[in-house]
């Protein structure tokens, strides 16, 4: 069994003391930022990217990935205890989880979230391991035209799943693509949009962009109003589930895991979508739908399993195709590139320790998370008492030092301020920041594949529709776009995402 | 029609048009080339034009549809303070060194909070600077001098 060999290699890599340590640090940090409202995993990973330069590639990715799926656990704690989603995908968990907490059942709600997430994380990781090889083998048949169409599909599909106006999301993608062209042209070496600034020759800094968009802009959003939060539950008791609880969550956990595993690979907010869909599925199949919203344990089990499974399978397109489906995956793609690894179908062959070590570390990380989130729950509850007036200066301080230390270049710090203000204005005017970041990361790839494909075809643009795989990918992109603008789908989408606010 | 509500989309559209025009006009000064041999200007020129078009569509749609909600409050003081803090850090980190530069940066940022007061902000600045030194210099061994050449003259 090849898969067993691969996983063996992975566990061997992940079980070295240094990798175990950083998996632990990653998931602990992830839980912390997941618990704290006002700071999310995107900004955290962006801030910590620069300091992982000196690490081994696998160690760096193990830690950064841990922050991401760790935040999924932490987010549910906040949702249950103070009815405020610490992380966007935990919004659904708050519906029934907080009701359970008010009825004195915070313990079982937290236990359900942690155990459901662990089961889902295990299945998601396994699915990732199973699909990684076949998909990357198929992707080896791809040429430049196929990659171009694939990137187009990724970008369009991310609109279909984003909330808000399709036109605005499209404009944000194009703006991101344009910002990605800043710097020296790959083919001719001509500096573009650099205004004579030497610092811009290598392009706008990715970390500055991400920290500005997701860190500074978010701080400004939060400072618009008062942030007050009260922890209702100071002591959490009875962390174990009764036999009846176990019987009730079995079905929801299984269904949530299945849905999350499948929906996670979709571009856009796959894990958010997964938690919403699984919640409505449970409500529909339940014999007592009236209990939902009043503290039904099924309403915690399903979305928590779904979002955690999706968090794992989001890595499938990244590791097999080099295609990020969400801003966080885009950041991890950035981490690969910083380490000198070009993500794509070859990575799994060329860097087996990296890919399998990362996959194995996710399972270990999920195990750490159960330990961190159940016995140590009191610690995280305490963390909720950290006031925001201390938190946001810390974000600015870490962001400045981290970004400056990338190249001891103050220009990158100025860029944070620029993107912070730009991001705030754009968000304020009703634009989601995620498509811009995806466009920025994928822009250079899109241009390169486009130019290469047209050179191969002697300038004949029909190359994109005469090659079958490319044609299928473009048709899928067209279908995703049509679905996104269909009035009935739009209305449903608005309903789904409105509940989130 | 509610003009006030439509403002958000009009402004968003206008912003995209401005960006699109800036990119399109600048890229037309580069070699554009043909579809077969694309010059450095080709890709951004096309995208810039698309962005202008999208911006116009967004503005028109906002104008026709009207209500898209209030703009809400803007934390002007916080925006100015945070931008100043970041610029100050970039400008002085080399000359003053990490400690003084960070102290001022964090203090300015902490003052951006609602109802922020001087003494608590100073305490936050001092503790976060100490924490940053611990994390970045002592644990992660980044080579950032505590005090810079400006203070050693």
XYZ file of C-alpha atoms in Angstrom:
654
model
C 0.000 0.000 0.000
C 1.586 3.187 -1.224
C -0.580 5.347 0.964
C 0.715 3.611 4.093
C 4.312 4.223 3.041
C 3.503 7.852 2.437
C 1.763 8.257 5.760
C 4.645 6.435 7.435
C 7.064 8.939 5.988
C 4.745 11.727 7.062
C 4.515 10.582 10.660
C 8.258 10.060 10.780
C 8.716 13.685 9.734
C 5.971 15.053 11.940
C 7.153 13.157 15.030
C 10.555 14.813 15.249
C 10.693 16.876 18.456
C 11.037 20.200 16.659
C 8.046 19.546 14.402
C 5.930 18.327 17.306
C 6.836 21.467 19.215
C 5.877 23.761 16.363
C 2.677 21.855 15.639
C 1.814 22.448 19.285
C 2.763 26.136 19.157
C 0.739 26.510 15.965
C -2.463 24.971 17.293
C -2.127 26.774 20.642
C -1.718 30.115 18.881
C -4.548 29.193 16.555
C -6.840 28.421 19.477
C -5.892 31.737 21.075
C -6.669 33.850 18.022
C -9.758 31.777 17.347
C -11.001 32.475 20.850
C -10.279 36.206 20.709
C -12.796 38.122 18.626
C -11.182 40.905 16.628
C -8.150 38.941 15.530
C -8.409 36.057 13.123
C -6.127 33.398 11.688
C -5.578 35.321 8.428
C -3.951 38.313 10.107
C -2.033 36.050 12.484
C -0.560 33.892 9.739
C 0.351 37.005 7.766
C 2.131 38.479 10.791
C 4.001 35.285 11.565
C 5.030 34.480 7.989
C 8.165 36.646 8.168
C 9.486 35.015 11.323
C 9.205 31.524 9.835
C 11.777 32.359 7.136
C 14.564 30.831 9.141
C 12.662 27.572 9.805
C 12.824 24.389 7.782
C 10.029 24.518 5.168
C 8.099 21.638 6.738
C 8.334 23.108 10.253
C 7.164 26.479 9.049
C 4.160 25.026 7.217
C 3.242 22.741 10.097
C 3.052 25.716 12.415
C 1.193 28.017 10.015
C -1.331 25.321 9.110
C -1.827 24.614 12.824
C -2.799 28.237 13.390
C -5.505 27.847 10.767
C -7.253 24.690 11.910
C -6.572 25.562 15.554
C -8.592 28.714 15.042
C -11.579 26.600 14.011
C -11.569 25.005 17.469
C -11.008 28.259 19.317
C -13.742 30.041 17.395
C -16.355 27.621 18.670
C -15.399 28.246 22.314
C -16.146 31.944 21.972
C -19.314 31.221 20.034
C -20.617 28.934 22.758
C -19.575 30.961 25.785
C -20.291 34.542 24.731
C -22.460 34.165 21.639
C -19.868 35.928 19.473
C -18.194 33.959 16.717
C -14.444 34.184 17.279
C -14.098 32.984 13.698
C -16.584 33.378 10.845
C -17.349 29.676 10.445
C -18.332 29.466 14.121
C -21.294 31.777 13.580
C -23.705 28.852 13.222
C -22.317 27.154 16.298
C -23.349 30.180 18.334
C -27.048 29.599 17.520
C -27.488 26.440 19.570
C -24.166 26.370 21.406
C -24.844 29.568 23.288
C -28.363 28.456 24.153
C -26.883 25.293 25.636
C -24.459 27.418 27.670
C -27.349 29.492 29.018
C -29.070 26.297 30.102
C -25.950 25.347 32.039
C -24.803 22.873 29.411
C -21.688 24.749 28.253
C -19.565 21.700 29.116
C -21.373 19.247 26.834
C -21.525 21.881 24.074
C -17.749 22.404 24.220
C -17.122 18.660 24.403
C -19.370 18.068 21.392
C -17.553 20.764 19.426
C -14.128 19.368 20.297
C -14.959 15.696 19.726
C -16.912 16.388 16.539
C -14.052 18.514 15.251
C -11.527 15.825 16.094
C -13.459 13.113 14.282
C -14.004 15.394 11.291
C -10.389 16.487 11.301
C -9.258 12.881 11.215
C -11.542 12.026 8.297
C -10.621 15.237 6.476
C -6.917 14.511 6.857
C -7.432 10.975 5.590
C -9.361 12.262 2.570
C -6.521 14.680 1.895
C -4.008 11.829 2.027
C -6.129 9.647 -0.278
C -6.817 12.251 -2.931
C -3.482 14.023 -2.993
C -1.670 11.516 -5.190
C -4.327 10.845 -7.871
C -5.155 14.536 -8.280
C -1.557 15.614 -8.577
C -0.915 12.824 -11.085
C -3.827 14.032 -13.186
C -2.536 17.570 -12.881
C 0.809 16.559 -14.366
C -0.987 16.319 -17.721
C -1.792 20.014 -17.504
C -0.033 22.464 -19.795
C -0.105 26.241 -19.698
C -3.591 26.528 -21.282
C -5.060 24.151 -18.682
C -3.424 26.037 -15.834
C -4.722 29.310 -17.164
C -8.275 27.919 -17.279
C -7.849 26.388 -13.825
C -6.841 29.734 -12.311
C -9.808 31.378 -14.054
C -12.084 28.707 -12.576
C -10.615 29.250 -9.114
C -11.140 32.998 -9.295
C -14.689 32.795 -10.655
C -15.740 30.106 -8.208
C -14.500 32.221 -5.318
C -17.040 34.869 -6.362
C -19.851 32.362 -6.508
C -19.269 31.480 -2.876
C -18.469 34.947 -1.537
C -21.116 37.028 0.128
C -22.278 40.329 -1.311
C -22.348 41.784 -4.789
C -20.971 39.699 -7.665
C -19.859 42.819 -9.541
C -17.940 44.120 -6.576
C -16.258 40.771 -5.970
C -15.253 40.687 -9.633
C -13.863 44.221 -9.414
C -11.884 43.267 -6.289
C -10.375 40.286 -8.129
C -9.352 42.485 -11.066
C -7.875 45.077 -8.705
C -5.944 42.274 -7.007
C -4.702 40.990 -10.363
C -3.550 44.516 -11.241
C -1.743 45.004 -7.934
C -0.051 41.679 -8.670
C 1.458 43.094 -11.865
C 3.450 45.718 -9.956
C 7.157 44.994 -10.259
C 9.471 43.746 -12.964
C 7.832 41.999 -15.905
C 8.939 38.371 -15.926
C 9.546 38.175 -19.654
C 11.092 41.506 -20.589
C 12.328 42.706 -17.196
C 10.593 46.058 -17.684
C 9.675 47.576 -14.310
C 5.915 48.177 -14.174
C 4.098 50.706 -11.944
C 7.181 51.181 -9.790
C 7.291 55.007 -9.981
C 11.053 54.747 -9.944
C 11.037 53.131 -6.498
C 13.656 50.388 -6.321
C 11.705 48.731 -3.483
C 8.860 47.996 -5.883
C 10.957 46.116 -8.456
C 10.295 42.801 -6.769
C 6.599 43.601 -6.507
C 4.336 44.710 -3.708
C 5.017 42.798 -0.552
C 2.522 40.036 0.008
C 2.808 40.138 3.806
C 2.242 43.902 3.897
C -0.837 43.493 1.727
C -2.298 40.728 3.883
C -1.510 42.440 7.203
C -2.940 45.716 5.924
C -6.121 44.193 4.499
C -6.879 41.746 7.271
C -5.106 43.308 10.259
C -5.179 47.101 10.115
C -8.449 47.419 8.177
C -10.118 45.071 10.655
C -8.844 47.124 13.609
C -10.343 50.258 12.089
C -13.645 48.432 11.586
C -13.630 47.388 15.227
C -12.814 50.888 16.465
C -15.960 52.217 14.809
C -18.017 51.148 17.773
C -17.585 49.940 21.312
C -16.418 46.414 21.819
C -17.758 45.075 25.030
C -17.990 41.468 25.881
C -18.905 39.669 28.986
C -18.045 36.125 29.760
C -21.185 34.678 31.150
C -19.734 31.342 32.070
C -16.735 31.623 34.337
C -16.413 27.995 35.299
C -17.196 25.196 32.891
C -18.241 21.955 34.513
C -19.264 18.515 33.290
C -17.163 18.300 30.204
C -18.251 14.769 29.467
C -21.227 13.739 27.400
C -24.017 11.474 28.553
C -24.932 8.319 26.688
C -27.968 10.093 25.320
C -25.809 12.965 24.050
C -23.531 10.530 22.266
C -26.507 8.898 20.597
C -27.844 12.269 19.457
C -24.601 13.586 17.965
C -23.569 10.453 16.072
C -25.608 11.152 12.937
C -24.959 14.905 12.794
C -21.211 14.414 13.202
C -21.096 11.864 10.380
C -23.212 13.963 8.020
C -21.366 17.167 8.916
C -18.025 15.491 8.289
C -19.137 14.227 4.895
C -20.473 17.592 3.798
C -17.452 19.454 5.099
C -14.994 17.110 3.410
C -16.720 17.615 0.064
C -17.376 21.359 0.319
C -13.924 22.212 1.657
C -12.273 21.870 -1.744
C -14.526 24.562 -3.226
C -12.933 27.964 -3.696
C -14.157 30.787 -1.524
C -15.419 30.374 1.987
C -15.852 26.584 1.735
C -15.668 26.003 5.471
C -18.200 28.732 6.247
C -20.566 27.361 3.622
C -20.088 23.837 4.977
C -21.142 24.821 8.482
C -24.264 26.622 7.237
C -25.308 23.813 4.918
C -24.819 21.090 7.510
C -26.862 23.047 10.047
C -29.802 23.375 7.691
C -29.519 19.697 6.727
C -29.742 18.664 10.394
C -32.692 20.937 10.944
C -34.439 19.334 8.010
C -33.790 15.693 8.938
C -34.480 16.211 12.636
C -37.673 14.843 14.148
C -37.780 17.869 16.428
C -36.765 20.844 14.252
C -38.382 23.206 16.755
C -35.525 22.465 19.167
C -33.006 24.078 16.833
C -32.033 27.522 18.039
C -33.075 26.541 21.552
C -30.013 24.539 22.473
C -30.117 21.421 20.304
C -26.862 19.518 20.649
C -27.206 18.396 17.011
C -26.954 22.056 16.014
C -23.483 22.201 17.546
C -22.229 18.810 16.419
C -22.985 19.148 12.701
C -21.536 22.583 11.853
C -18.477 22.068 14.044
C -17.677 18.791 12.297
C -18.364 20.319 8.914
C -16.111 23.333 9.302
C -13.229 21.334 10.644
C -13.418 18.695 7.916
C -13.508 21.481 5.358
C -10.512 23.158 6.977
C -8.485 20.027 6.215
C -9.695 19.356 2.687
C -9.045 22.991 1.697
C -5.453 21.852 1.460
C -6.229 19.463 -1.422
C -6.180 22.073 -4.232
C -3.196 23.821 -2.637
C -1.014 20.745 -2.280
C -1.974 19.067 -5.561
C -2.482 21.957 -7.975
C -0.771 24.842 -6.228
C -4.144 26.608 -6.306
C -5.227 28.417 -3.138
C -8.993 28.440 -2.569
C -9.084 30.947 0.299
C -7.008 33.852 1.611
C -5.420 31.579 4.220
C -4.423 29.067 1.570
C -3.032 31.995 -0.422
C -0.891 32.892 2.583
C 0.337 29.311 2.855
C 1.119 29.385 -0.861
C 3.157 32.487 -0.053
C 4.939 30.488 2.655
C 5.848 27.798 0.101
C 7.187 30.388 -2.330
C 9.187 32.166 0.393
C 10.812 28.829 1.186
C 11.786 28.462 -2.460
C 9.208 25.780 -3.281
C 6.866 26.305 -6.206
C 3.584 24.622 -5.271
C 2.028 22.443 -7.935
C 1.604 18.813 -8.879
C 5.338 18.203 -8.700
C 5.651 19.117 -5.046
C 4.289 15.810 -3.845
C 7.030 13.954 -5.745
C 9.838 16.375 -5.167
C 9.152 17.197 -1.532
C 7.426 14.096 -0.132
C 8.580 14.813 3.436
C 7.057 18.259 3.251
C 3.662 17.200 1.938
C 3.227 14.026 3.972
C 4.804 15.576 7.055
C 2.280 18.402 6.838
C -0.633 15.992 6.380
C 0.471 13.816 9.290
C 1.009 16.874 11.466
C -2.625 17.825 10.966
C -3.777 14.671 12.610
C -1.335 15.167 15.478
C -2.405 18.795 15.702
C -6.058 17.791 15.925
C -5.165 15.478 18.768
C -3.343 18.303 20.596
C -6.401 20.454 20.058
C -8.692 18.068 21.890
C -6.263 18.103 24.828
C -5.914 21.874 24.698
C -9.591 22.570 24.371
C -11.110 20.237 26.898
C -8.910 19.988 30.011
C -7.469 23.480 29.547
C -10.701 25.207 28.673
C -10.407 27.480 31.732
C -7.277 29.063 30.306
C -9.059 30.124 27.134
C -12.022 31.455 29.070
C -9.562 33.638 31.006
C -8.130 34.876 27.718
C -11.491 36.311 26.813
C -10.956 38.891 29.533
C -8.044 40.483 27.608
C -9.471 43.850 26.599
C -9.404 44.970 22.984
C -7.523 48.156 23.894
C -4.484 45.957 24.624
C -5.055 43.572 21.740
C -4.981 45.942 18.783
C -1.769 47.755 19.770
C -0.205 44.299 20.041
C -1.331 43.505 16.489
C 0.249 46.743 15.214
C 3.464 46.138 17.172
C 3.921 42.547 15.948
C 2.930 43.474 12.425
C 5.486 46.304 12.246
C 8.384 44.276 13.613
C 7.502 41.150 11.660
C 7.110 42.930 8.346
C 10.225 45.054 8.873
C 12.303 41.998 9.706
C 11.545 40.303 6.342
C 14.246 42.312 4.646
C 15.062 45.034 7.183
C 13.191 47.260 4.787
C 11.050 50.083 6.151
C 9.196 50.317 2.850
C 7.232 47.175 3.751
C 5.989 48.913 6.924
C 4.782 51.934 4.944
C 2.981 49.486 2.650
C 0.973 48.131 5.623
C -0.335 51.626 6.332
C -1.241 52.093 2.664
C -3.060 48.774 2.341
C -4.688 49.215 5.738
C -6.347 52.444 4.637
C -7.140 51.145 1.144
C -8.600 47.966 2.640
C -10.668 49.888 5.158
C -12.120 52.156 2.466
C -12.913 49.204 0.206
C -14.553 47.200 3.011
C -16.466 50.272 4.137
C -17.843 50.618 0.600
C -19.168 47.082 0.713
C -16.319 45.089 -0.871
C -15.003 41.816 0.544
C -11.202 41.816 0.921
C -10.690 38.082 0.241
C -11.075 38.155 -3.590
C -8.491 40.942 -3.810
C -5.894 38.846 -1.993
C -6.661 35.802 -4.156
C -6.333 37.928 -7.286
C -3.051 39.356 -6.041
C -1.559 35.910 -5.450
C -2.904 34.331 -8.624
C -2.317 37.351 -10.893
C 1.316 36.647 -11.786
C 0.465 32.977 -12.439
C -2.493 33.918 -14.623
C -0.376 36.269 -16.722
C 2.483 33.810 -17.069
C 0.242 30.928 -18.171
C -1.668 33.182 -20.547
C 1.469 34.428 -22.242
C 3.058 30.994 -22.417
C -0.113 29.372 -23.762
C -0.389 31.962 -26.509
C 3.256 31.562 -27.482
C 2.769 27.794 -27.788
C -0.349 28.263 -29.917
C 1.219 30.952 -32.131
C -1.105 33.591 -30.750
C -4.265 31.622 -31.464
C -6.640 32.207 -28.516
C -8.751 29.169 -29.502
C -6.146 27.018 -27.732
C -8.155 27.445 -24.525
C -11.287 25.876 -26.017
C -9.797 23.269 -28.345
C -7.893 21.442 -25.607
C -10.514 19.307 -23.846
C -9.395 19.708 -20.207
C -9.057 23.446 -20.613
C -12.488 23.628 -22.242
C -14.118 21.705 -19.391
C -12.488 23.968 -16.812
C -13.669 27.081 -18.635
C -17.198 25.684 -18.972
C -17.215 25.012 -15.230
C -16.082 28.591 -14.648
C -18.891 29.854 -16.877
C -21.392 27.674 -15.029
C -20.151 28.966 -11.660
C -20.547 32.533 -12.892
C -24.062 31.953 -14.211
C -25.070 30.300 -10.969
C -23.666 33.243 -9.022
C -25.766 35.779 -10.910
C -29.004 33.746 -11.117
C -31.629 35.618 -9.123
C -32.921 32.591 -7.199
C -29.455 31.502 -6.129
C -28.574 35.069 -5.211
C -31.521 35.364 -2.910
C -30.706 32.101 -1.179
C -27.088 33.130 -0.825
C -28.082 36.399 0.780
C -30.213 34.558 3.285
C -27.366 32.207 4.130
C -24.833 34.947 4.621
C -27.153 37.328 6.385
C -27.463 34.940 9.301
C -23.737 35.293 9.635
C -23.797 38.977 10.613
C -34.529 57.459 -4.916
C -32.401 57.681 -1.830
C -29.243 59.475 -2.899
C -27.580 59.028 0.442
C -27.939 55.262 0.351
C -26.631 54.988 -3.194
C -23.465 56.818 -2.230
C -21.646 53.670 -1.146
C -21.905 52.031 -4.564
C -21.166 55.279 -6.381
C -18.021 55.792 -4.331
C -16.944 52.155 -4.755
C -17.505 52.402 -8.511
C -15.613 55.669 -8.722
C -12.692 54.207 -6.775
C -12.466 51.243 -9.153
C -12.655 53.572 -12.170
C -9.802 55.675 -10.788
C -7.629 52.607 -10.145
C -8.494 51.106 -13.520
C -7.670 54.331 -15.363
C -4.397 54.757 -13.475
C -3.269 51.242 -14.354
C -4.533 51.375 -17.965
C -2.968 54.768 -18.732
C 0.365 53.842 -17.157
C 0.524 50.482 -18.924
C -0.109 52.089 -22.314
C 3.283 53.770 -21.860
C 4.920 50.325 -21.777
C 5.344 48.131 -24.824
C 1.899 46.610 -25.374
C 2.732 44.109 -28.113
C 0.284 41.674 -29.690
C -1.614 38.649 -28.440
C 1.167 36.436 -29.781
C 4.043 38.359 -28.239
C 2.537 40.184 -25.326
C 4.557 43.107 -24.111
C 4.692 44.100 -20.444
C 1.798 46.509 -21.007
C -0.711 44.072 -22.524
C -2.073 42.252 -19.480
C -2.428 45.307 -17.198
C -3.916 47.382 -20.028
C -6.684 44.841 -20.588
C -7.327 44.406 -16.862
C -7.281 48.149 -16.218
C -9.922 48.649 -18.900
C -12.026 45.825 -17.457
C -11.800 47.459 -14.016
C -12.991 50.796 -15.416
C -15.939 49.006 -16.986
C -16.785 47.156 -13.758
C -16.506 50.402 -11.793
C -18.990 52.107 -14.125
C -21.380 49.150 -13.864
C -21.209 49.182 -10.054
C -21.859 52.927 -9.942
C -24.757 52.722 -12.420
C -26.285 49.778 -10.614
C -25.974 51.613 -7.295
C -27.608 54.657 -8.828
C -30.526 52.652 -10.209
C -31.031 50.341 -7.246
C -30.642 53.093 -4.689
C -30.553 51.945 -1.112
C -27.441 50.052 -0.057
C -27.332 51.098 3.553
C -25.609 53.760 5.570
C -21.892 54.392 5.482
C -21.755 54.396 9.272
C -19.229 56.088 11.536
C -15.588 56.460 10.521
C -12.904 56.344 13.250
C -10.916 59.308 11.876
C -8.788 59.763 14.970
C -7.846 56.074 15.027
C -7.020 56.016 11.318
C -4.741 59.057 11.596
C -3.030 57.754 14.744
C -2.447 54.248 13.396
C -1.092 55.469 10.064
C 1.167 57.936 11.898
C 2.334 55.142 14.200
C 3.239 52.847 11.279
C 4.999 55.630 9.380
C 6.883 56.612 12.519
C 8.072 53.043 13.012
C 9.251 52.741 9.426
C 10.958 56.100 9.559
C 12.769 55.709 12.866
C 13.372 51.990 13.450
C 16.772 52.138 11.825
C 17.894 55.449 13.316
C 16.441 55.283 16.828
C 16.547 51.513 17.224
C 13.784 49.099 18.103
C 13.065 50.112 21.709
C 12.334 53.854 21.384
C 10.717 53.418 17.988
C 8.358 50.699 19.165
C 7.501 52.516 22.406
C 6.250 55.546 20.486
C 4.503 53.420 17.842
C 2.572 51.366 20.374
C 1.740 54.439 22.445
C 0.305 56.235 19.412
C -1.671 53.123 18.469
C -3.002 52.647 21.994
C -4.225 56.238 21.962
C -6.386 55.300 18.953
C -8.775 53.340 21.161
C -12.091 54.843 22.173
C -11.796 56.731 25.468
C -8.051 56.032 25.555
C -6.100 57.826 28.272
C -2.409 58.696 28.451
C -1.283 56.652 31.437
C -2.939 53.332 30.514
C -1.681 53.795 26.941
C 1.859 54.321 28.240
C 1.586 51.169 30.329
C 0.391 49.199 27.301
C 3.272 50.633 25.256
C 5.889 49.692 27.838
C 4.584 46.149 28.363
C 4.129 45.385 24.663
C 7.617 46.678 23.891
C 9.032 44.395 26.569
C 6.990 41.480 25.216
C 8.158 42.157 21.652
C 11.796 42.197 22.757
C 11.260 38.914 24.530
C 9.603 37.272 21.505
C 11.572 38.718 18.608
C 15.036 39.409 19.998
C 15.463 36.892 22.803
C 13.430 33.893 21.600
C 13.562 34.295 17.821
C 17.011 35.908 17.774
C 16.178 38.542 15.194
C 19.058 40.957 14.919
C 17.327 44.216 15.692
C 19.478 46.695 17.665
C 17.755 48.080 20.794
C 19.116 51.579 20.207
C 20.157 53.035 16.876
C 22.887 55.385 15.625
C 20.773 58.533 16.133
C 21.017 58.057 19.878
C 24.707 57.265 19.964
C 25.989 60.511 18.492
